[in-house]
Amino acid sequence: MDALIIKEEEGTPKIILDKENNKFEISGNSLPEDIIGFYMPVYKWIEEYMKDPNPVTKIVIRLNYFNSSSSKVILDIISILAELSYKGFKVEVEWHYLEMDDDSLQTGKEFQTFAKIPFSFIPFQDDGVSNRFIVE
Amino acid sequence: MRVIIRILLVQLLLNVSFSLLAQDNAQSTNDLELQVVKFEKEGNTLELARSEVKLGFLYREKNNLPKAIEYFLKALKINETLGNTNAIKVISANLGILYAESDSYDLALIYLKKSLALNEKMGKRSDMLADLVNIAQVLQNLKKYSESSETAERAIAMAMEQSDMVSLKNCYAIMSENYEKTGNQAKAKEYFELAAAIKNRMQKEELKKFESRTQQAEEEVFVKNMEIQTKESRIKEIRHEQQLTLELLKKQKELSELNEKELKARERLQKAERRNTRQVILSLVVILVLVVISLLFIFRQLREKKKAFDLLEESNHQVIKQKDEIEKQHEVLISQKKKITDSIYYAKRIQNAVLTPASILEKSIPENFIFYKPRDIVSGDFYFISEKDDIVIVGAADCTGHGVPGAFMSMLGIAFINEIVNKLALTNQIHLLQANEVLNELREKVIVSLHQSGKPEEPKDGMDMALCIFDMKNKQMQYAGAHNPAFIIRNGEPMVLEADKMSIGIYRDTDVTFTNQQIELEDGDCIYLYSDGYYDQFGGPRGSKMLSGNFRRYLLEIHTKPMNEQRRLIEEFYKKWKGHNEQLDDVMVIGLRITA
């Protein structure tokens, strides 16, 4: 199946869903104006993928900023993928959080208790560049 | 072979929370010492600790170790009372280094071990490694060789795990010297060679990096050369065109000369007419043919020029037409935007009208403030205030989305809470109201009214909320929360009532009820409710998130000030943090102080 690749733009994250290369990633900032419109292709892709998944699926979540609606969508995506673990496939989440951002770490842990699949938590350094939302 | 290592000091970098505190570095020790006196007088402990840390670093730079130690010790004491673990471990590590530099190895050991223990607790593996290397070195200076080797071995394991070549090399060097001091020359040599091997490898890597940089530079030169060549060939083209024009001018000049010659020839012809008629006719024919060819040539040139001119004119015309169209569209856009903005401004009046003014709390909780700052014109954040028979209800909610969609949700929320509260108020049963029951009922109403069924790709609209119900007669407070906590400061001590990890709206576990928490109120208690917009804002010196910890620390710092002053400070702190960054979400902070 074709890979779904969405370039990062201001307010929307970079998305890589690539079955062939076994690469699954959501990274950047997520605060789209039309949340369902933006994530609909992702839902569609995952629905297709669930029919014939790879033996191991590791999704990397690396978000600097995500608003509350995005947080719900991310949990949804993780929950859908987690269903694969009942069918004998391996599903893992690599949760990257800004070092010191306890709120993001807590959200990840909360999702882990809901999804009941292995999570690894990886702090990343604040590079001070990817976070900028300059209006001028 | 002798290995001589002076004190290896692995300098710890200040982490984010610290660099945050240590702004404006360019202060002299005199200025800072004046500040210390000032902050001490004001009892501003947080600022005092900041200035003392800055002084510690400045004195260390100036190589005045006793002074540096003195200030770090003071800062440590303050941070210990504040319970600021991060600062405690950084300061301890620096104290360890400073004591080691002053040859007070016993004291150095105490502080390095303290830092190690904290780093271990916080899981900071790379900082732990730095501490271990320093401890191993200090132990060696104390001639405790076997203990030093044990620590170094622990550090070696960690260094390998983190692929930290520098620390690994340092540890091998320490091991080597320990063995040499205890007379085991064979082992000493073995470790010396290990250290040398790493050093060698690091040098080779440096060389490789240098070579790849050189190659890159060569490639850049190659690309530049290609660009120059392209430009040169373009210049040649232009020159060629100029040449052609020049030739054309030359031909025209030749033609006019030919015309002159023709006249002269005719004169001569008339004279020679009788002498040689046949030759004259021949000459005339030749000249005529030449003239015709030249004329044809000129005519063709003229025709082509006119064609090019026509083409240019037409494209010019089209550009003007397009420009007009764009201008028209722009006007349409501006008028559409104005209509939309006007209508949203009107919606804002409606939203403001449904938000109860805080003035109704004048009797029950007169000391209060509301800082309400929508990202767009209308807001997805809203608050709810109601008062009846000594029962005061204050809620702070944050709907998914912001702007118009957020505002739609907020109207729904306010209407439902009113309905839930009024049902009991009208039958004089307001004292039976349970905070968690309000949230349970609200969640049910939101799910039913939005027809949410829990399908994955349907919108998960809803709201997060902190709700407090105050019983002013019995001095009690109930709290229930959906994701949003209540932050309370009592006698200068912070206290957080944690929220349930559930939303109001379709989410997980919609059949699990919210938790009700109850506390006895004391006079002077400060209660803060807020949405995540404030502390999720990006900004500050590094364009990073403010984070809830920093926000709460700031509230702790200002909570004794009058409430309207707090509101002003909170707005100022937010604006300063945000700087030139865009406001990312709606912002709302509510503060209440219980008075006798």
XYZ file of C-alpha atoms in Angstrom:
732
model
C 0.000 0.000 0.000
C 1.104 3.579 -0.637
C 2.783 5.529 2.134
C 0.951 8.550 3.597
C 3.333 11.456 4.033
C 2.148 14.883 5.166
C 4.662 17.718 5.373
C 4.893 19.760 8.555
C 3.255 23.156 8.345
C 2.549 25.849 10.881
C -0.049 24.376 13.208
C -0.078 20.879 11.699
C 2.405 18.047 12.348
C 4.583 15.973 10.054
C 3.031 12.574 9.442
C 4.771 9.497 8.052
C 2.808 6.285 7.678
C 4.952 3.952 5.587
C 4.191 0.234 5.716
C 6.949 -0.723 3.278
C 9.730 0.849 5.356
C 7.916 0.098 8.625
C 7.999 3.750 9.665
C 5.165 5.404 11.576
C 5.606 8.880 12.993
C 3.659 11.957 14.078
C 5.893 14.893 14.995
C 5.965 18.670 15.335
C 3.061 20.772 16.563
C -0.589 19.809 16.328
C -3.231 22.537 16.558
C -5.136 22.314 13.252
C -8.139 24.597 12.751
C -10.150 21.696 11.296
C -9.019 18.740 13.354
C -11.190 16.020 11.786
C -10.501 17.285 8.250
C -6.762 17.147 8.877
C -6.662 13.699 10.511
C -9.268 12.016 8.257
C -6.645 10.703 5.749
C -4.734 9.279 8.740
C -7.807 7.404 9.993
C -8.491 6.119 6.450
C -4.894 4.955 6.015
C -4.822 3.137 9.353
C -8.148 1.455 8.584
C -6.574 0.037 5.388
C -3.376 -0.880 7.234
C -5.269 -2.846 9.917
C -6.407 -5.299 7.231
C -2.832 -6.356 6.509
C -0.422 -5.021 9.153
C 3.299 -5.597 9.641
C 4.299 -8.088 12.371
C 5.711 -5.214 14.469
C 4.280 -1.685 14.418
C 6.193 0.983 16.324
C 4.642 4.446 16.183
C 6.763 7.426 17.159
C 4.914 10.371 18.717
C 7.151 13.411 19.061
C 5.043 16.499 19.616
C 6.205 19.830 20.987
C 2.703 21.193 21.321
C -0.653 19.549 20.904
C -3.991 21.086 21.827
C -6.687 19.186 23.680
C -8.572 18.131 20.533
C -5.345 16.733 19.062
C -4.664 14.843 22.274
C -7.996 13.059 21.848
C -7.229 12.163 18.224
C -3.765 10.835 19.152
C -5.327 8.627 21.850
C -7.814 7.400 19.243
C -5.052 6.478 16.806
C -3.095 4.654 19.505
C -6.236 2.805 20.622
C -7.042 1.673 17.085
C -3.497 0.398 16.555
C -3.566 -1.261 19.992
C -6.321 -3.562 18.727
C -3.630 -5.271 16.629
C -2.055 -6.580 19.836
C -5.162 -8.723 20.482
C -4.676 -10.329 17.076
C -1.120 -11.426 17.866
C 0.764 -8.503 16.298
C 3.287 -6.419 18.207
C 2.406 -2.748 18.706
C 4.613 -0.255 20.528
C 4.533 3.471 21.127
C 7.666 5.565 21.382
C 6.528 8.672 23.272
C 9.018 11.529 22.952
C 8.462 14.452 25.273
C 10.194 17.745 25.798
C 12.549 17.318 28.740
C 10.928 19.025 31.796
C 7.471 18.873 30.182
C 5.807 16.795 32.880
C 2.382 17.514 31.409
C 3.290 15.780 28.147
C 4.887 12.848 30.020
C 1.736 12.488 32.167
C -0.466 12.487 29.053
C 1.703 9.713 27.582
C 1.429 7.654 30.774
C -2.334 8.196 30.823
C -2.554 6.912 27.229
C -0.439 3.900 28.187
C -2.931 2.857 30.872
C -5.775 3.172 28.374
C -4.094 1.393 25.470
C -2.405 -1.406 27.489
C 0.497 -1.752 25.017
C 4.241 -1.157 25.597
C 5.288 2.518 25.701
C 8.827 3.817 25.871
C 9.283 7.389 27.103
C 12.138 9.366 25.615
C 12.920 12.938 26.665
C 14.264 15.255 23.997
C 16.144 18.505 24.360
C 14.385 21.741 23.677
C 16.128 23.031 20.536
C 14.254 26.326 20.832
C 13.637 26.417 17.090
C 10.824 24.017 16.285
C 8.644 25.628 18.968
C 8.486 29.076 17.498
C 5.172 30.489 16.374
C 6.189 33.926 15.227
C 3.396 36.113 13.912
C 5.419 38.993 12.553
C 54.955 5.384 31.798
C 53.495 7.837 34.207
C 49.927 9.016 34.209
C 49.409 12.394 35.745
C 45.914 13.691 36.004
C 45.118 16.830 37.836
C 41.580 17.171 39.128
C 39.285 16.230 36.286
C 36.319 18.442 36.614
C 33.319 17.581 34.618
C 31.447 20.857 34.499
C 27.707 20.468 34.791
C 25.616 22.480 32.434
C 22.852 24.531 33.932
C 19.532 23.109 32.944
C 16.508 24.873 31.545
C 14.829 25.972 34.760
C 18.086 27.449 35.869
C 19.020 29.325 32.743
C 15.478 30.632 32.882
C 16.271 32.200 36.221
C 19.680 33.450 35.245
C 18.795 36.111 32.738
C 20.819 39.264 32.101
C 24.248 37.754 32.711
C 26.114 40.986 32.269
C 25.808 42.108 35.872
C 28.772 42.913 38.059
C 29.321 41.331 41.452
C 28.675 44.721 43.061
C 25.245 45.110 41.438
C 24.334 41.569 42.370
C 25.457 41.957 45.965
C 23.296 45.082 46.254
C 20.404 43.046 44.853
C 21.012 40.282 47.385
C 20.703 42.804 50.228
C 17.524 44.197 48.661
C 15.857 40.818 48.120
C 16.849 39.740 51.619
C 15.138 42.812 53.070
C 12.019 42.191 50.975
C 12.011 38.506 51.885
C 11.859 37.644 48.171
C 13.524 34.238 48.554
C 13.173 33.107 44.972
C 14.904 36.194 43.540
C 17.455 36.030 46.371
C 18.415 32.467 45.415
C 18.682 33.478 41.745
C 21.049 36.322 42.495
C 23.151 34.156 44.811
C 23.551 31.491 42.146
C 24.589 34.179 39.634
C 27.130 35.498 42.147
C 28.458 31.960 42.737
C 29.129 31.551 39.029
C 30.655 35.024 38.686
C 33.069 34.469 41.593
C 34.026 31.096 40.184
C 34.845 32.785 36.871
C 36.968 35.286 38.776
C 38.674 32.349 40.532
C 37.507 33.558 43.954
C 36.591 30.075 45.172
C 35.769 30.840 48.854
C 33.271 33.539 47.801
C 31.749 31.272 45.128
C 31.298 28.508 47.714
C 29.744 30.947 50.185
C 27.068 32.041 47.713
C 26.327 28.583 46.412
C 25.832 27.388 50.016
C 23.357 30.230 50.644
C 21.446 29.467 47.444
C 21.406 25.774 48.341
C 19.847 26.533 51.712
C 17.035 28.539 50.135
C 16.353 25.963 47.446
C 16.231 23.261 50.090
C 13.463 25.125 51.903
C 11.665 25.620 48.578
C 12.109 21.919 47.777
C 13.484 22.769 44.321
C 15.177 19.423 43.638
C 16.554 20.402 40.266
C 18.343 23.442 41.638
C 19.578 21.495 44.706
C 21.315 18.879 42.601
C 22.908 21.373 40.190
C 24.169 23.553 43.039
C 25.442 20.478 44.944
C 27.386 19.255 41.919
C 28.935 22.716 41.487
C 29.793 22.880 45.200
C 31.472 19.463 44.881
C 33.587 20.778 42.029
C 34.428 24.002 43.855
C 35.507 22.124 47.024
C 37.617 19.791 44.929
C 39.243 22.795 43.279
C 39.985 24.186 46.739
C 41.549 20.804 47.725
C 38.797 20.162 50.333
C 38.218 16.653 49.081
C 36.146 15.413 52.046
C 33.581 18.179 51.567
C 33.721 17.710 47.794
C 32.807 14.069 48.273
C 29.759 14.903 50.424
C 28.269 17.286 47.839
C 29.059 15.152 44.805
C 27.379 12.194 46.486
C 24.360 14.344 47.265
C 24.096 15.360 43.608
C 24.555 11.717 42.565
C 21.737 10.562 44.836
C 19.348 13.211 43.421
C 20.296 12.465 39.818
C 19.734 8.784 40.492
C 16.294 9.553 41.902
C 15.426 11.708 38.881
C 16.824 9.155 36.453
C 19.263 11.677 34.902
C 21.739 9.104 33.644
C 24.192 11.446 31.929
C 24.440 13.737 34.985
C 24.939 10.654 37.166
C 27.885 9.674 35.004
C 29.486 13.107 35.444
C 29.074 12.848 39.225
C 30.577 9.341 39.301
C 33.666 10.431 37.340
C 34.170 13.386 39.699
C 33.705 11.169 42.787
C 36.218 8.614 41.490
C 38.758 11.423 40.973
C 38.161 12.954 44.412
C 38.513 9.509 46.053
C 41.832 9.086 44.301
C 43.006 12.435 45.655
C 41.964 11.153 49.108
C 44.185 8.102 48.427
C 41.180 5.778 48.745
C 42.326 3.845 45.690
C 40.146 0.756 45.907
C 36.997 2.820 46.521
C 37.990 5.106 43.642
C 38.402 2.107 41.328
C 35.004 0.724 42.320
C 33.331 4.044 41.475
C 35.283 4.320 38.237
C 34.159 0.837 37.204
C 30.550 1.817 37.798
C 31.128 4.933 35.698
C 32.776 2.840 32.949
C 29.669 0.680 32.676
C 27.478 3.787 32.371
C 29.826 5.507 29.931
C 29.717 2.452 27.659
C 25.944 2.377 27.885
C 25.781 6.088 26.921
C 28.690 5.805 24.427
C 30.337 8.717 26.274
C 33.928 8.394 25.005
C 35.353 11.305 26.976
C 34.105 9.990 30.321
C 35.282 6.485 29.396
C 38.762 7.760 28.657
C 38.858 9.716 31.933
C 37.739 6.650 33.903
C 40.433 4.463 32.325
C 43.018 7.082 33.202
C 41.802 7.137 36.834
C 41.936 3.322 36.969
C 45.445 3.344 35.558
C 46.709 5.774 38.167
C 44.974 3.847 40.985
C 46.780 0.647 39.922
C 50.058 2.437 39.637
C 49.703 3.901 43.128
C 48.918 0.443 44.538
C 51.903 -1.113 42.773
C 50.126 -3.133 40.108
C 52.160 -1.944 37.141
C 50.770 -4.523 34.718
C 47.156 -3.424 35.275
C 48.205 0.227 35.269
C 49.722 -0.253 31.849
C 46.681 -2.088 30.545
C 44.335 0.772 31.533
C 46.750 3.416 30.320
C 46.669 1.766 26.902
C 42.856 1.624 26.939
C 42.732 5.361 27.663
C 45.326 6.024 24.974
C 43.350 3.939 22.472
C 40.192 6.005 23.017
C 42.147 9.230 22.769
C 43.654 7.992 19.534
C 40.244 7.052 18.163
C 38.784 10.442 19.086
C 41.651 12.184 17.307
C 41.068 10.043 14.221
C 37.404 10.947 14.239
C 38.307 14.621 14.468
C 40.574 14.158 11.441
C 37.794 12.418 9.518
C 35.372 15.241 10.307
C 37.966 17.741 9.078
C 38.439 15.768 5.850
C 34.720 15.589 5.165
C 34.466 19.342 5.734
C 37.282 19.888 3.220
C 35.519 17.705 0.682
C 32.307 19.624 1.214
C 34.149 22.901 0.631
C 35.585 21.503 -2.618
C 32.141 20.521 -3.765
C 30.878 23.993 -3.019
C 33.717 25.480 -5.098
C 32.786 23.114 -7.957
C 29.144 24.228 -7.814
C 30.206 27.913 -7.753
C 32.409 27.313 -10.835
C 29.468 25.783 -12.657
C 27.363 28.833 -11.814
C 30.091 31.167 -13.127
C 30.303 29.178 -16.362
C 26.553 29.394 -16.850
C 26.695 33.149 -16.348
C 29.586 33.511 -18.797
C 27.749 31.634 -21.515
C 24.745 33.922 -20.972
C 27.013 36.960 -21.350
C 28.296 35.516 -24.635
C 24.729 35.160 -25.872
C 23.999 38.802 -25.068
C 27.208 39.906 -26.838
C 26.181 37.894 -29.903
C 22.826 39.667 -30.011
C 24.554 43.049 -29.790
C 26.829 42.021 -32.671
C 23.813 41.229 -34.852
C 22.264 44.644 -34.180
C 25.528 46.351 -35.070
C 25.708 44.455 -38.362
C 22.198 45.546 -39.235
C 23.119 49.205 -38.659
C 26.194 48.753 -40.828
C 24.130 47.305 -43.690
C 21.723 50.265 -43.543
C 24.668 52.657 -43.780
C 26.051 50.710 -46.748
C 22.686 50.969 -48.414
C 22.589 54.784 -48.192
C 26.148 54.900 -49.528
C 24.995 52.709 -52.368
C 22.221 55.183 -53.103
C 24.748 58.029 -53.316
C 26.951 55.979 -55.567
C 23.960 55.291 -57.764
C 23.386 59.030 -58.238
C 27.022 59.623 -59.095
C 26.982 56.657 -61.419
C 23.927 58.066 -63.180
C 25.732 61.367 -63.773
C 28.684 59.490 -65.127
C 26.336 57.347 -67.132
C 24.728 60.360 -68.823
C 28.165 61.562 -69.840
C 29.227 58.152 -71.045
C 25.810 57.317 -72.535
C 26.731 57.749 -76.014
C 30.074 56.108 -75.553
C 28.959 52.766 -74.123
C 25.182 52.174 -73.934
C 25.329 48.442 -73.393
C 27.697 48.710 -70.420
C 25.499 51.389 -68.848
C 22.382 49.252 -69.096
C 24.230 46.326 -67.535
C 25.466 48.487 -64.651
C 21.960 49.825 -64.083
C 20.493 46.354 -63.925
C 23.133 45.219 -61.405
C 22.526 48.252 -59.195
C 18.769 47.839 -59.378
C 18.981 44.191 -58.307
C 21.166 45.200 -55.378
C 18.746 47.925 -54.305
C 15.759 45.574 -54.491
C 17.516 42.945 -52.379
C 18.473 45.529 -49.772
C 14.946 46.930 -49.682
C 13.483 43.449 -49.266
C 15.862 42.848 -46.399
C 14.922 46.089 -44.631
C 11.222 45.430 -45.144
C 11.497 41.995 -43.560
C 13.286 43.424 -40.554
C 10.587 46.041 -40.078
C 7.801 43.484 -40.324
C 9.378 41.285 -37.637
C 9.850 44.225 -35.323
C 6.194 45.141 -35.659
C 5.144 41.550 -34.921
C 7.184 41.501 -31.714
C 5.739 44.838 -30.693
C 2.166 43.608 -31.240
C 2.856 40.534 -29.155
C 4.260 42.644 -26.336
C 1.283 44.945 -26.395
C -1.137 42.076 -26.166
C 0.584 40.440 -23.192
C 0.736 43.842 -21.539
C -2.978 44.159 -22.002
C -3.563 40.769 -20.427
C -1.432 41.622 -17.404
C -3.479 44.760 -16.840
C -6.678 42.736 -17.108
C -5.404 40.192 -14.572
C -4.343 42.943 -12.211
C -7.835 44.421 -12.347
C -9.343 41.026 -11.606
C -7.040 40.482 -8.627
C -7.897 43.915 -7.287
C -11.583 43.136 -7.616
C -11.142 39.804 -5.826
C -9.157 41.547 -3.103
C -11.997 43.984 -2.542
C -14.484 41.114 -2.349
C -12.233 39.364 0.163
C -11.901 42.459 2.323
C -15.636 43.010 2.377
C -16.259 39.320 3.137
C -13.689 39.423 5.935
C -15.314 42.523 7.392
C -18.739 40.882 7.326
C -17.403 37.771 9.057
C -15.432 39.735 11.662
C -18.402 42.014 12.374
C -20.627 39.029 12.902
C -18.063 37.397 15.228
C -17.791 40.663 17.183
C -21.519 40.593 17.671
C -21.250 36.949 18.793
C -18.659 38.131 21.343
C -21.263 40.466 22.920
C -23.576 37.485 23.312
C -20.803 35.375 24.813
C -19.838 38.158 27.239
C -23.483 38.584 28.197
C -23.864 34.957 29.301
C -20.711 35.078 31.461
C -21.891 36.101 34.919
C -19.969 39.143 36.210
C -17.703 38.376 39.161
C -19.345 41.253 41.049
C -22.061 38.877 42.288
C -19.410 37.447 44.626
C -19.067 40.805 46.393
C -20.509 39.519 49.672
C -19.340 35.906 49.766
C -15.849 35.997 48.204
C -15.073 39.698 47.613
C -11.373 39.054 47.023
C -11.316 37.577 43.542
C -10.063 38.157 40.029
C -10.719 36.767 36.572
C -8.079 37.006 33.863
C -9.850 36.144 30.602
C -7.967 36.475 27.321
C -9.413 34.743 24.221
C -7.022 33.810 21.426
C -9.501 34.981 18.814
C -12.457 37.313 19.263
C -14.692 34.731 20.890
C -13.399 32.094 23.283
C -13.546 28.352 23.908
C -12.774 29.009 27.575
C -15.621 30.007 29.827
C -16.348 30.401 33.525
C -19.470 29.925 35.550
C -20.364 31.720 38.766
C -23.528 31.245 40.775
C -24.514 32.057 44.340
C -27.519 31.107 46.415
C -28.050 30.629 50.145
C -24.353 30.660 51.191
C -23.536 28.217 48.400
C -21.134 29.609 45.792
C -20.376 27.691 42.614
C -17.337 28.614 40.543
C -16.352 26.650 37.452
C -13.579 27.157 34.897
C -13.916 25.254 31.639
C -11.875 24.811 28.493
C -13.742 23.551 25.416
C -12.010 21.683 22.619
C -11.131 24.145 19.910
C -11.033 27.909 20.152
C -12.622 30.734 18.184
C -16.094 30.147 16.801
C -16.277 26.341 17.242
C -14.982 26.706 20.817
C -17.533 29.425 21.513
C -20.381 27.199 20.268
C -19.279 24.535 22.729
C -18.997 27.071 25.549
C -22.578 28.279 25.023
C -23.758 24.684 25.224
C -21.738 24.178 28.448
C -23.036 27.317 30.177
C -26.641 26.502 29.279
C -26.352 22.957 30.640
C -24.656 23.949 33.908
C -27.326 26.588 34.472
C -29.981 23.962 33.914
C -28.318 21.501 36.335
C -27.771 24.100 39.065
C -31.141 25.817 38.707
C -33.019 22.525 38.974
C -31.880 22.306 42.613
C -31.855 26.047 43.291
C -35.530 26.418 42.348
C -36.572 23.723 44.791
C -34.359 25.178 47.572
C -32.119 22.110 47.508
C -28.946 23.872 46.417
C -27.113 22.585 49.523
C -27.519 19.036 48.146
C -25.455 19.892 45.067
C -22.429 17.584 44.609
C -19.545 18.829 42.457
C -18.918 15.433 40.836
C -22.649 14.966 40.146
C -22.665 18.261 38.218
C -19.845 16.977 36.005
C -21.486 13.542 35.546
C -24.754 15.128 34.480
C -23.026 17.665 32.260
C -21.106 14.873 30.506
C -24.302 12.972 29.829
C -26.030 16.055 28.417
C -23.074 16.892 26.134
C -22.841 13.327 24.759
C -26.591 13.103 24.121
C -26.937 16.557 22.597
C -23.934 16.125 20.254
C -25.102 12.607 19.318
C -21.699 11.207 20.149
C -21.487 7.463 19.728
C -17.764 6.897 20.276
C -16.850 5.975 16.712
C -13.119 6.636 16.171
C -13.310 9.181 13.363
C -16.186 11.261 14.730
C -15.263 14.550 16.457
C -14.440 14.161 20.147
C -15.709 17.618 21.038
C -16.117 18.268 24.716
C -14.654 20.255 27.552
C -12.230 20.045 30.458
C -13.320 21.666 33.680
C -12.519 22.437 37.291
C -15.599 22.975 39.456
C -15.670 24.211 43.059
C -18.716 24.441 45.292
C -18.146 26.601 48.392
C -20.307 26.263 51.486
C -19.555 29.647 53.051
C -21.542 28.948 56.221
C -19.715 25.720 57.128
C -16.436 26.859 55.502
C -16.168 23.833 53.269
C -15.315 23.359 49.628
C -16.109 20.537 47.230
C -14.064 20.061 44.093
C -14.444 17.832 41.043
C -12.319 18.082 37.934
C -12.199 16.851 34.358
C -8.484 17.084 33.484
C -8.203 20.550 35.093
C -6.914 20.689 38.703
C -7.562 23.252 41.447
C -4.439 24.889 42.873
C -4.659 26.006 46.480
C -2.148 27.955 48.578
C -2.599 27.768 52.338
C -0.161 29.529 54.687
C 2.348 29.770 51.859
C 2.143 26.014 51.185
C 1.025 24.872 47.717
C -1.554 22.107 47.421
C -3.039 20.590 44.270
C -6.447 18.955 44.050
C -5.788 16.615 41.129
C -8.469 16.163 38.470
C -9.836 12.909 37.093
C -8.219 11.903 33.794
C -11.536 12.175 31.968
C -13.168 14.749 29.752
C -16.712 16.041 29.603
C -17.862 14.550 26.319
C -17.254 11.205 24.707
C -13.869 9.896 25.835
C -12.832 6.771 27.663
C -14.816 5.350 30.568
C -17.954 7.466 30.233
C -19.626 5.204 32.792
C -17.031 5.959 35.494
C -18.240 8.769 37.772
C -16.110 11.788 38.579
C -14.468 11.951 42.014
C -15.753 14.373 44.646
C -13.067 15.906 46.878
C -13.918 17.907 49.979
C -11.723 20.176 52.100
C -12.270 22.433 55.090
C -11.584 26.050 54.179
C -9.325 28.298 56.229
C -9.232 32.076 56.144
C -6.557 33.273 53.773
C -6.769 30.214 51.488
C -6.083 31.187 47.867
C -7.774 29.044 45.238
C -6.805 29.207 41.558
C -8.675 27.648 38.641
C -7.314 27.895 35.101
C -7.267 26.420 31.603
C -4.078 25.013 30.061
C -3.718 27.957 27.658
C -1.653 30.000 30.114
C 1.142 27.554 30.873
C 1.149 25.808 27.470
C 2.168 29.106 25.847
C 5.466 29.097 23.953
C 7.837 31.956 24.647
C 10.488 32.961 27.147
C 14.177 33.244 26.329
C 14.231 29.932 24.406
C 10.806 29.913 22.740
C 9.791 27.012 24.968
C 6.601 26.045 26.805
C 6.080 27.791 30.159
C 4.958 24.509 31.838
C 2.518 24.216 34.743
C 5.308 23.982 37.354
C 6.656 27.417 36.477
C 3.149 28.874 36.416
C 2.379 27.484 39.891
C 5.716 28.713 41.193
C 4.821 32.194 39.981
C 1.402 32.014 41.663
C 3.172 30.998 44.896
C 5.446 33.994 44.539
C 2.633 36.543 44.175
C -0.251 34.956 46.119
C 0.049 37.328 49.090
C -0.533 40.416 46.927
C -4.032 41.998 46.628
C -6.199 40.157 44.087
C -6.483 42.970 41.528
C -2.699 43.376 41.719
C -2.321 39.604 41.142
C -4.504 39.874 38.048
C -2.271 42.625 36.680
C 0.913 40.644 37.452
C -0.484 37.468 35.882
C -1.314 39.364 32.688
C 2.098 41.014 32.662
C 3.946 37.703 33.252
C 2.002 36.106 30.402
C 2.667 38.973 27.983
C 6.345 38.999 28.855
C 6.613 35.244 28.385
C 4.719 35.296 25.072
C 6.831 38.122 23.623
C 6.480 38.123 19.836
C 5.084 34.607 19.721
C 1.529 33.944 18.644
C -1.069 33.272 21.358
C -1.808 29.588 20.840
C -4.931 29.001 22.885
C -7.574 30.783 24.923
C -6.298 31.849 28.330
C -8.229 32.063 31.602
C -7.100 32.256 35.230
C -9.521 32.687 38.140
C -8.253 33.526 41.636
C -10.269 33.535 44.863
C -9.217 34.343 48.434
C -11.295 33.157 51.389
C -11.629 35.893 54.028
C -13.222 35.949 57.458
